[in-house]
Coordinates of C-alpha atoms in Angstrom, one line a residue:
M1 CA 0.0 0.0 0.0
G2 CA 1.5 3.5 -1.0
R3 CA 2.1 6.3 1.6
D4 CA -1.0 8.4 2.5
T5 CA 0.1 11.8 1.2
T6 CA -3.0 13.2 2.7
R7 CA -1.7 13.3 6.1
P8 CA 1.1 15.1 7.5
T9 CA 4.5 13.6 8.0
L10 CA 6.3 13.4 11.5
A11 CA 8.7 16.2 10.0
V12 CA 5.7 18.5 8.9
L13 CA 3.9 18.1 12.3
V14 CA 7.1 18.9 14.1
A15 CA 7.6 22.1 11.8
L16 CA 3.9 23.2 12.4
I17 CA 4.1 22.8 16.2
A18 CA 7.2 25.0 16.1
A19 CA 5.7 27.4 14.1
G20 CA 2.6 27.6 16.4
A21 CA 4.6 27.8 19.3
A22 CA 6.8 30.8 17.8
T23 CA 3.7 32.4 16.9
A24 CA 2.1 32.1 20.5
E25 CA 5.6 33.5 21.7
A26 CA 5.5 36.5 19.3
E27 CA 2.0 37.3 20.5
R28 CA 3.0 37.6 23.9
P29 CA 3.7 41.5 24.5
N30 CA 7.3 42.6 24.7
I31 CA 8.0 44.9 27.6
V32 CA 10.3 48.0 27.3
F33 CA 10.8 49.2 30.9
I34 CA 12.8 52.9 30.6
M35 CA 13.8 54.4 34.1
S36 CA 15.5 57.5 35.0
D37 CA 17.1 58.3 38.0
D38 CA 15.8 61.3 40.2
H39 CA 13.4 62.7 37.5
A40 CA 10.8 64.5 39.4
Y41 CA 7.1 64.3 37.8
Q42 CA 7.0 68.1 37.9
A43 CA 9.8 67.9 35.1
I44 CA 7.4 66.2 32.7
S45 CA 4.7 68.3 30.8
A46 CA 2.1 65.6 31.0
Y47 CA 2.1 66.2 34.7
D48 CA 2.7 69.8 34.9
G49 CA 4.2 72.0 32.1
S50 CA 5.4 75.1 34.0
L51 CA 9.1 74.1 34.1
N52 CA 9.7 72.4 30.6
Q53 CA 8.2 70.4 27.6
T54 CA 8.9 66.7 27.1
P55 CA 6.8 65.6 23.8
N56 CA 8.2 62.1 23.7
L57 CA 7.1 61.6 27.3
D58 CA 4.0 63.4 26.8
R59 CA 3.2 61.0 23.7
L60 CA 3.3 58.1 26.2
A61 CA 0.9 59.8 28.3
A62 CA -1.4 60.5 25.5
E63 CA -1.4 57.3 23.8
G64 CA -1.5 55.4 27.0
V65 CA -2.3 56.0 30.7
R66 CA -0.5 58.5 33.2
F67 CA -0.6 57.3 36.9
D68 CA -1.0 60.3 39.2
R69 CA -0.4 58.5 42.6
C70 CA 2.6 55.9 41.8
Y71 CA 4.4 55.8 45.2
V72 CA 7.8 54.4 46.2
T73 CA 8.4 52.3 49.1
D74 CA 11.6 54.2 50.0
S75 CA 12.7 57.1 48.1
I76 CA 16.3 56.3 47.5
C77 CA 18.2 54.7 44.6
S78 CA 19.2 51.3 45.5
P79 CA 16.4 50.2 47.7
S80 CA 14.1 51.5 45.1
R81 CA 15.6 49.3 42.4
A82 CA 15.9 46.3 44.6
C83 CA 12.2 46.5 45.2
I84 CA 11.3 46.8 41.5
L85 CA 13.2 43.7 40.8
T86 CA 11.6 41.5 43.7
G87 CA 8.5 42.9 44.3
K88 CA 9.3 43.0 47.9
Y89 CA 10.1 45.9 50.3
G90 CA 13.6 46.4 51.5
H91 CA 13.3 44.4 54.9
R92 CA 12.6 41.6 52.7
N93 CA 14.9 41.8 49.7
G94 CA 17.8 43.0 51.8
V95 CA 18.6 46.3 50.4
T96 CA 17.4 49.1 52.8
N97 CA 20.3 51.7 51.8
N98 CA 22.6 52.8 48.9
Y99 CA 25.4 50.7 50.5
T100 CA 24.2 47.4 50.5
K101 CA 25.2 45.0 47.8
F102 CA 22.0 43.1 46.0
D103 CA 21.8 39.4 46.6
G104 CA 21.7 38.5 42.9
G105 CA 20.6 34.7 43.9
Q106 CA 17.1 35.7 45.0
V107 CA 13.9 35.5 42.9
T108 CA 13.4 38.5 40.3
F109 CA 10.9 39.4 37.7
P110 CA 13.3 39.3 35.1
K111 CA 14.4 35.4 36.2
L112 CA 10.9 34.7 36.1
L113 CA 10.1 36.1 32.7
Q114 CA 13.2 34.2 31.3
R115 CA 11.5 30.9 32.7
A116 CA 8.5 31.9 30.8
G117 CA 10.3 32.3 27.6
Y118 CA 11.3 35.8 27.2
Q119 CA 14.5 37.1 26.4
T120 CA 15.7 39.6 28.7
A121 CA 18.3 42.7 28.6
M122 CA 19.6 45.2 31.0
I123 CA 21.5 48.3 29.5
G124 CA 22.4 51.4 31.7
K125 CA 22.3 52.2 35.3
W126 CA 22.1 49.2 37.6
H127 CA 23.6 50.6 41.0
L128 CA 23.1 47.6 43.0
G129 CA 26.7 46.5 43.8
S130 CA 26.4 42.9 42.4
D131 CA 26.2 41.7 38.7
P132 CA 23.0 41.5 37.0
T133 CA 21.3 38.0 37.2
G134 CA 18.3 36.8 35.1
F135 CA 19.5 38.4 32.0
D136 CA 20.3 37.1 28.5
H137 CA 22.1 40.4 27.8
W138 CA 23.4 43.0 30.2
D139 CA 25.5 46.1 29.6
I140 CA 25.7 48.5 32.6
L141 CA 27.2 51.4 34.2
P142 CA 29.4 50.7 36.9
G143 CA 28.6 52.5 40.2
Q144 CA 26.9 55.9 39.7
G145 CA 28.3 55.9 36.2
K146 CA 29.8 59.0 34.5
Y147 CA 28.2 61.6 32.0
Y148 CA 30.8 61.8 29.6
R149 CA 33.1 59.1 28.3
P150 CA 31.2 56.6 30.5
D151 CA 32.2 53.1 31.3
F152 CA 30.0 50.3 30.6
R153 CA 30.6 46.8 32.1
T154 CA 29.7 43.5 30.6
A155 CA 30.4 39.9 31.9
D156 CA 33.2 40.1 29.8
G157 CA 34.9 43.2 31.1
Q158 CA 34.7 46.9 31.3
R159 CA 35.1 49.8 28.5
A160 CA 34.9 53.1 28.1
V161 CA 32.6 54.6 25.4
D162 CA 33.3 58.1 23.7
G163 CA 30.1 60.2 23.8
Y164 CA 27.3 61.4 26.3
V165 CA 25.9 58.8 28.6
T166 CA 22.2 59.4 27.8
D167 CA 23.2 58.8 24.1
V168 CA 25.4 56.0 24.6
T169 CA 22.7 54.1 26.7
T170 CA 20.3 54.8 24.0
D171 CA 22.6 53.8 21.4
L172 CA 23.0 50.3 23.1
A173 CA 19.5 49.7 23.7
V174 CA 18.9 50.4 20.0
R175 CA 21.4 48.1 18.7
W176 CA 20.1 45.5 21.0
L177 CA 16.6 45.8 19.5
T178 CA 17.8 45.9 15.9
E179 CA 20.7 43.6 15.9
Q180 CA 21.1 41.5 19.1
R181 CA 17.6 40.3 20.3
A182 CA 16.1 36.8 19.0
T183 CA 13.2 37.6 16.8
D184 CA 11.2 34.4 17.9
K185 CA 10.9 35.5 21.3
P186 CA 9.0 38.1 23.3
F187 CA 11.6 40.2 25.1
L188 CA 11.9 42.3 28.1
L189 CA 14.4 45.5 27.7
M190 CA 15.0 47.5 30.7
M191 CA 16.6 50.8 29.6
H192 CA 18.0 52.6 32.6
H193 CA 19.4 56.2 32.5
K194 CA 21.9 57.9 34.9
A195 CA 20.2 61.3 34.1
P196 CA 19.0 63.3 35.4
H197 CA 21.1 62.4 38.5
R198 CA 23.4 64.8 40.6
P199 CA 25.5 66.5 39.2
W200 CA 23.0 67.1 36.4
D201 CA 25.8 67.2 33.6
P202 CA 24.0 68.3 30.7
A203 CA 25.0 67.2 26.8
P204 CA 26.9 69.8 24.8
D205 CA 23.8 70.4 23.0
K206 CA 21.7 71.2 25.8
L207 CA 23.9 73.7 27.5
A208 CA 22.0 76.7 26.5
A209 CA 18.6 75.5 26.7
Y210 CA 17.2 77.1 29.7
R211 CA 19.6 79.8 29.9
G212 CA 17.8 82.9 30.9
R213 CA 14.5 81.0 31.4
E214 CA 12.3 82.6 34.3
F215 CA 11.0 79.5 36.3
P216 CA 7.9 79.8 38.6
Q217 CA 9.2 79.5 42.3
P218 CA 7.6 76.7 44.2
A219 CA 5.2 77.9 46.9
T220 CA 7.3 76.6 49.8
F221 CA 10.6 77.9 48.2
D222 CA 11.2 79.9 51.3
D223 CA 9.9 77.2 53.8
D224 CA 10.8 77.9 57.4
Y225 CA 10.3 74.4 58.6
Q226 CA 8.3 75.4 61.6
G227 CA 5.2 73.5 62.8
R228 CA 6.7 70.3 61.8
A229 CA 9.2 67.8 63.3
S230 CA 12.8 68.4 63.5
A231 CA 13.7 66.2 60.6
A232 CA 12.8 69.1 57.7
R233 CA 14.8 71.6 59.6
L234 CA 17.8 69.5 60.2
A235 CA 17.9 67.8 56.6
E236 CA 20.8 69.0 54.9
M237 CA 19.6 69.4 51.1
R238 CA 18.7 73.0 51.0
I239 CA 19.6 74.8 47.9
E240 CA 22.2 77.0 49.4
Q241 CA 24.0 73.6 50.6
M242 CA 24.8 72.8 47.0
R243 CA 28.4 72.4 46.3
P244 CA 29.5 75.3 43.7
S245 CA 31.7 72.6 42.2
P246 CA 30.7 70.3 40.8
D247 CA 26.7 70.8 41.5
L248 CA 26.4 74.1 39.9
K249 CA 29.6 74.1 38.0
I250 CA 30.9 77.2 39.4
W251 CA 34.8 76.9 38.8
D252 CA 37.9 78.6 38.0
D253 CA 40.3 76.9 35.6
D254 CA 42.1 75.0 38.5
D255 CA 39.1 73.1 39.7
R256 CA 39.4 69.5 40.0
H257 CA 36.1 68.4 39.1
R258 CA 36.4 70.8 35.9
R259 CA 39.7 69.1 34.9
W260 CA 38.3 65.5 35.5
L261 CA 35.0 66.3 33.5
Y262 CA 36.7 68.3 30.4
K263 CA 39.3 65.3 30.3
H264 CA 36.6 62.9 29.4
M265 CA 35.0 65.2 26.7
S266 CA 35.6 65.4 23.1
D267 CA 37.2 68.6 22.0
A268 CA 33.9 70.2 20.6
A269 CA 32.0 69.4 23.6
R270 CA 34.7 70.9 25.6
A271 CA 34.5 74.4 23.6
K272 CA 31.1 74.1 24.2
W273 CA 31.2 73.8 28.1
E274 CA 34.0 76.6 28.0
Q275 CA 31.6 79.1 26.4
E276 CA 28.4 78.1 28.3
I277 CA 29.6 77.0 31.7
D278 CA 32.7 78.7 32.7
P279 CA 31.6 82.1 32.8
R280 CA 29.6 81.0 35.9
W281 CA 32.6 81.5 37.9
E282 CA 33.2 85.3 36.9
Q283 CA 29.4 86.0 37.9
W284 CA 30.0 84.2 41.1
A285 CA 33.5 85.4 42.0
G286 CA 33.2 88.6 40.6
G287 CA 29.9 90.0 41.5
N288 CA 28.9 90.7 37.9
D289 CA 25.3 89.4 38.4
P290 CA 23.2 91.3 41.1
R291 CA 21.8 88.0 42.1
V292 CA 25.1 86.7 43.6
G293 CA 25.3 89.7 46.0
D294 CA 23.1 90.5 48.9
P295 CA 20.6 89.8 50.3
P296 CA 21.4 86.2 50.7
L297 CA 18.0 85.2 49.2
Q298 CA 18.9 86.6 45.9
K299 CA 21.9 84.3 45.4
R300 CA 19.9 81.4 46.7
R301 CA 17.5 81.9 44.0
W302 CA 20.2 82.2 41.4
M303 CA 21.7 79.0 42.6
W304 CA 18.3 77.4 42.1
E305 CA 18.0 78.5 38.7
L306 CA 21.4 77.3 38.0
Y307 CA 20.2 73.9 39.0
L308 CA 17.2 73.9 37.2
Q309 CA 18.9 74.7 34.0
D310 CA 21.4 72.1 34.1
Y311 CA 18.5 69.7 35.7
L312 CA 16.1 70.2 32.8
A313 CA 18.8 70.0 30.2
C314 CA 19.5 66.6 31.2
V315 CA 15.8 65.7 31.2
D316 CA 15.8 67.0 27.7
S317 CA 18.2 64.1 26.6
V318 CA 16.1 61.5 28.3
D319 CA 13.0 62.7 26.4
E320 CA 14.8 62.3 23.1
S321 CA 16.0 59.2 24.1
V322 CA 12.5 57.9 24.7
G323 CA 11.7 59.4 21.1
R324 CA 14.4 57.4 19.8
V325 CA 13.3 54.1 21.2
L326 CA 9.8 54.8 20.1
A327 CA 11.1 55.4 16.6
T328 CA 13.1 52.1 16.8
L329 CA 10.0 50.1 17.8
E330 CA 8.0 51.4 14.9
E331 CA 10.8 50.8 12.3
Q332 CA 11.2 47.4 13.3
G333 CA 7.4 46.6 13.4
L334 CA 7.2 46.1 17.2
A335 CA 5.4 49.1 18.4
D336 CA 1.6 47.8 18.5
N337 CA 2.6 44.6 20.7
T338 CA 5.2 46.3 22.9
I339 CA 4.1 47.7 26.4
V340 CA 6.5 50.8 27.1
V341 CA 6.8 52.0 30.8
Y342 CA 8.3 55.0 31.7
T343 CA 9.2 55.9 35.5
S344 CA 11.9 57.0 37.8
D345 CA 13.6 55.1 41.0
Q346 CA 11.7 57.9 42.7
G347 CA 10.7 61.4 42.8
F348 CA 12.8 64.7 43.6
Y349 CA 12.8 68.0 44.9
L350 CA 13.3 70.8 42.5
G351 CA 13.2 73.9 45.1
E352 CA 9.9 72.6 46.9
H353 CA 10.5 73.4 50.6
G354 CA 13.7 75.0 49.7
W355 CA 15.1 71.5 49.0
F356 CA 16.9 69.4 46.3
D357 CA 17.3 65.4 46.7
K358 CA 14.5 63.2 47.8
R359 CA 14.4 60.8 51.1
L360 CA 11.8 62.6 53.1
M361 CA 8.3 61.3 52.7
Y362 CA 7.0 64.6 51.4
E363 CA 4.7 64.4 48.2
Q364 CA 7.6 65.5 45.6
S365 CA 9.9 62.7 46.9
L366 CA 7.4 59.9 47.4
R367 CA 5.6 60.2 44.2
T368 CA 7.3 59.1 40.9
P369 CA 6.4 59.5 37.2
L370 CA 4.4 56.6 35.8
L371 CA 3.5 56.4 32.0
I372 CA 2.5 53.2 30.4
R373 CA 1.6 52.6 26.7
W374 CA 0.1 49.5 25.1
P375 CA -1.1 50.2 21.4
A376 CA -2.4 46.5 20.9
A377 CA -4.7 46.3 24.0
S378 CA -7.7 47.7 22.6
S379 CA -9.4 48.2 25.9
V380 CA -6.6 50.8 26.9
E381 CA -8.3 54.1 26.8
A382 CA -5.6 56.5 25.1
G383 CA -4.9 59.6 27.5
R384 CA -6.7 58.2 30.6
V385 CA -5.4 59.5 33.7
E386 CA -5.5 56.6 36.9
K387 CA -6.1 58.2 40.4
Q388 CA -5.5 55.0 42.2
I389 CA -2.6 54.3 44.4
V390 CA 0.1 52.3 42.7
S391 CA 3.8 51.2 43.9
N392 CA 6.9 50.1 42.5
V393 CA 6.5 47.4 44.6
D394 CA 3.5 46.7 42.1
F395 CA 6.0 46.7 38.9
A396 CA 7.1 42.9 39.1
A397 CA 3.7 41.6 39.8
T398 CA 2.5 43.7 36.9
F399 CA 5.2 42.6 34.4
L400 CA 4.7 38.9 35.1
D401 CA 0.9 39.2 34.7
V402 CA 1.6 40.9 31.3
A403 CA 3.5 37.8 30.5
G404 CA 0.9 35.4 31.5
A405 CA 3.4 34.2 34.2
D406 CA 2.5 33.3 37.8
V407 CA 3.3 35.8 40.5
P408 CA 5.2 34.0 43.7
D409 CA 3.4 34.0 46.9
A410 CA 6.4 36.0 48.2
V411 CA 5.9 38.9 46.1
Q412 CA 4.4 41.8 48.1
G413 CA 3.3 43.9 45.4
R414 CA 0.0 43.2 43.2
S415 CA -0.6 43.5 39.5
F416 CA -2.3 46.6 38.4
L417 CA -2.7 45.6 34.7
P418 CA -6.4 45.9 34.8
M419 CA -6.3 49.6 35.3
L420 CA -4.7 50.1 31.9
S421 CA -8.2 49.2 30.9
G422 CA -9.9 51.5 33.7
Q423 CA -10.5 48.6 35.8
T424 CA -9.7 48.4 39.5
P425 CA -8.5 45.2 40.9
P426 CA -10.8 43.6 43.7
D427 CA -9.6 44.5 47.0
W428 CA -7.0 47.0 45.9
R429 CA -5.2 49.1 48.6
E430 CA -6.4 52.3 49.6
D431 CA -3.0 53.4 51.1
L432 CA 0.6 52.6 51.1
Y433 CA 3.5 52.0 53.6
Y434 CA 6.8 53.9 53.4
H435 CA 10.0 53.5 55.1
Y436 CA 13.3 55.3 55.1
R437 CA 16.0 53.4 56.6
E438 CA 19.6 54.9 55.5
G439 CA 19.7 57.6 58.5
P440 CA 20.9 60.9 59.2
E441 CA 24.8 59.8 59.6
R442 CA 24.7 59.0 55.6
D443 CA 23.8 61.5 52.9
H444 CA 21.7 64.6 53.5
A445 CA 21.4 64.0 57.1
V446 CA 17.7 62.7 56.9
A447 CA 16.0 61.2 59.6
R448 CA 14.8 57.5 59.6
H449 CA 11.2 57.4 59.4
E450 CA 8.1 55.3 58.3
G451 CA 4.6 56.3 57.5
V452 CA 1.5 55.7 55.8
T453 CA -0.7 57.7 53.1
N454 CA -4.1 57.3 51.5
G455 CA -3.5 60.2 49.3
R456 CA -5.5 62.4 51.3
L457 CA -3.8 62.2 54.9
K458 CA -0.3 61.1 55.4
L459 CA 1.0 59.9 58.8
I460 CA 5.0 59.9 59.4
H461 CA 6.8 58.6 62.4
Y462 CA 10.4 59.5 62.9
Y463 CA 10.9 56.8 65.4
E464 CA 14.3 57.6 66.4
T465 CA 13.3 60.8 67.8
S466 CA 9.6 60.0 68.9
E467 CA 8.4 62.7 66.8
W468 CA 5.1 62.4 64.5
E469 CA 3.9 64.6 61.5
L470 CA 0.1 64.4 60.2
F471 CA -0.6 66.1 56.9
D472 CA -4.1 66.8 55.3
L473 CA -3.2 66.9 51.9
E474 CA -6.4 68.3 50.6
A475 CA -6.4 71.3 53.0
D476 CA -2.5 71.7 53.3
P477 CA -1.1 70.2 49.7
H478 CA 2.2 71.7 50.3
E479 CA 2.7 70.1 53.5
V480 CA 3.8 72.9 55.5
R481 CA 1.5 72.5 58.6
S482 CA 1.3 69.2 60.4
V483 CA -1.7 68.6 62.4
Y484 CA -0.9 66.0 64.7
D485 CA -2.2 66.2 67.9
T486 CA -4.8 68.7 66.8
P487 CA -8.3 67.9 68.4
A488 CA -10.1 68.4 65.1
Y489 CA -7.9 65.5 63.7
A490 CA -8.0 63.2 66.8
E491 CA -10.3 60.8 65.1
R492 CA -8.5 60.6 61.9
Q493 CA -5.2 60.6 63.7
T494 CA -6.2 57.3 65.7
R495 CA -7.2 55.8 62.4
M496 CA -3.9 56.2 60.5
H497 CA -2.3 55.1 63.8
H498 CA -4.0 51.9 63.6
R499 CA -3.6 51.6 59.8
L500 CA 0.4 52.1 60.1
G501 CA 0.3 49.2 62.7
E502 CA -1.8 46.9 60.5
L503 CA 0.4 47.4 57.6
R504 CA 3.5 46.9 59.5
K505 CA 2.3 43.6 60.5
E506 CA 1.1 42.7 57.1
L507 CA 4.3 43.3 55.6
G508 CA 6.2 41.8 58.4
V509 CA 8.2 44.9 59.3
P510 CA 10.7 44.6 62.1
D511 CA 10.3 46.7 65.1
P512 CA 12.6 49.6 64.0
T513 CA 13.2 50.8 67.5
P514 CA 13.5 47.6 69.6
N515 CA 15.5 49.6 72.5
G516 CA 13.4 52.6 72.3
P517 CA 13.9 56.0 70.7
V518 CA 17.4 57.2 70.2
A519 CA 19.0 60.8 69.3
L520 CA 19.7 61.9 65.6
G521 CA 23.0 60.7 64.5
Q522 CA 23.4 57.8 67.0

């Protein structure tokens, strides 16, 4: 009897199964997770618009969802990154300050995506001490990284790359998308920028972008820190406490940081800096700008303006990077089925309360931008604004949910994927627990504290000095008047105390003061 040619051969069946599997893999959404460092939501025009314009980030908001209450669990770089990777608070993942090496042996969402069939890549700022794990490809900045001629490190070693760090990071990410990724798998690409982290060194073509610009002064710029706990008054992050060099680029020709920075630049870049930045020294030392002289508040405002000019110029480069990635996804035919997420590792003060930096649980530090676009999901209403509280502790669960992968029970965050379609998951949180542990003996002398917020009320406990703050964000959106121990708030204060205790128990937070309160600095 002859062979039945109407039935597929084994080889054909294998090919069909393989093709079907490849199709299924390809249909799962890709994830591009873009994170900057210290990018304040105030410096994204989709949120505000009074300081700068960010057209590419605004495009993510216009074509996707803007989250207005994305809160971090700890407003500092390494703990935030560890929280994002693991979906756990710092007391569970082991990173509670910027000086602890991340244990790469623990479960992370990139590892789980790998097991689910995703190709994974990490490019840019890592800042966790240990080598990345869970990635098929990684190319990272060692430590904080440099703005000019940055070093990048892979498993094979370290090399310096000519250029500006935001551009170089984007170049590497685009190269991975176009030349190095496997085309038969869905992928996770994490592109993490150094910018706009201190000392806010702009690209050569951005140095004059905000020169002469008048910025609206924050309502709390001249905060006197009265009516609150001592932490606000003692924090060393006031505008006038910035370093002339390198923070404000006020230097003479012999300045050590100037020599170091210029050494890493091309001749053309250095010429731009000499033209645009070096004259600041003459203004500072020679008193050729009236704002440098008396009274001191004029000088302080001048310092703030220089800070914003440089900070926002760095943001401009990040925004252009986002535009390049979006264009690459379109050119590669990947845009529709790729979820693009933009966030920062925390918020940042841009003169609010007279500060720069972050750490304290006030809104500008606690809130981080979050923009998510997913064109293929027809249920996502473009331009929608989400008001529910989400957190960076939720990112891991959300990314796993996107991939159809199981979320381990140990993960403390929850997936907010349904929110992209305007649906609130059942029993979604109404408040969030926060804990800053690095302490006043480290950078900026910020007191350790924990707290809880529901978006309306915020209770903060500075447990080493036994001080409390309670803010009513509706009545006092600028957080300048604590109503703790105010009779009118007695019932609400009790409720917030109770909720803080519940969350500490629910999250398994160890008692931060087993031996009772101690003085600042001990």
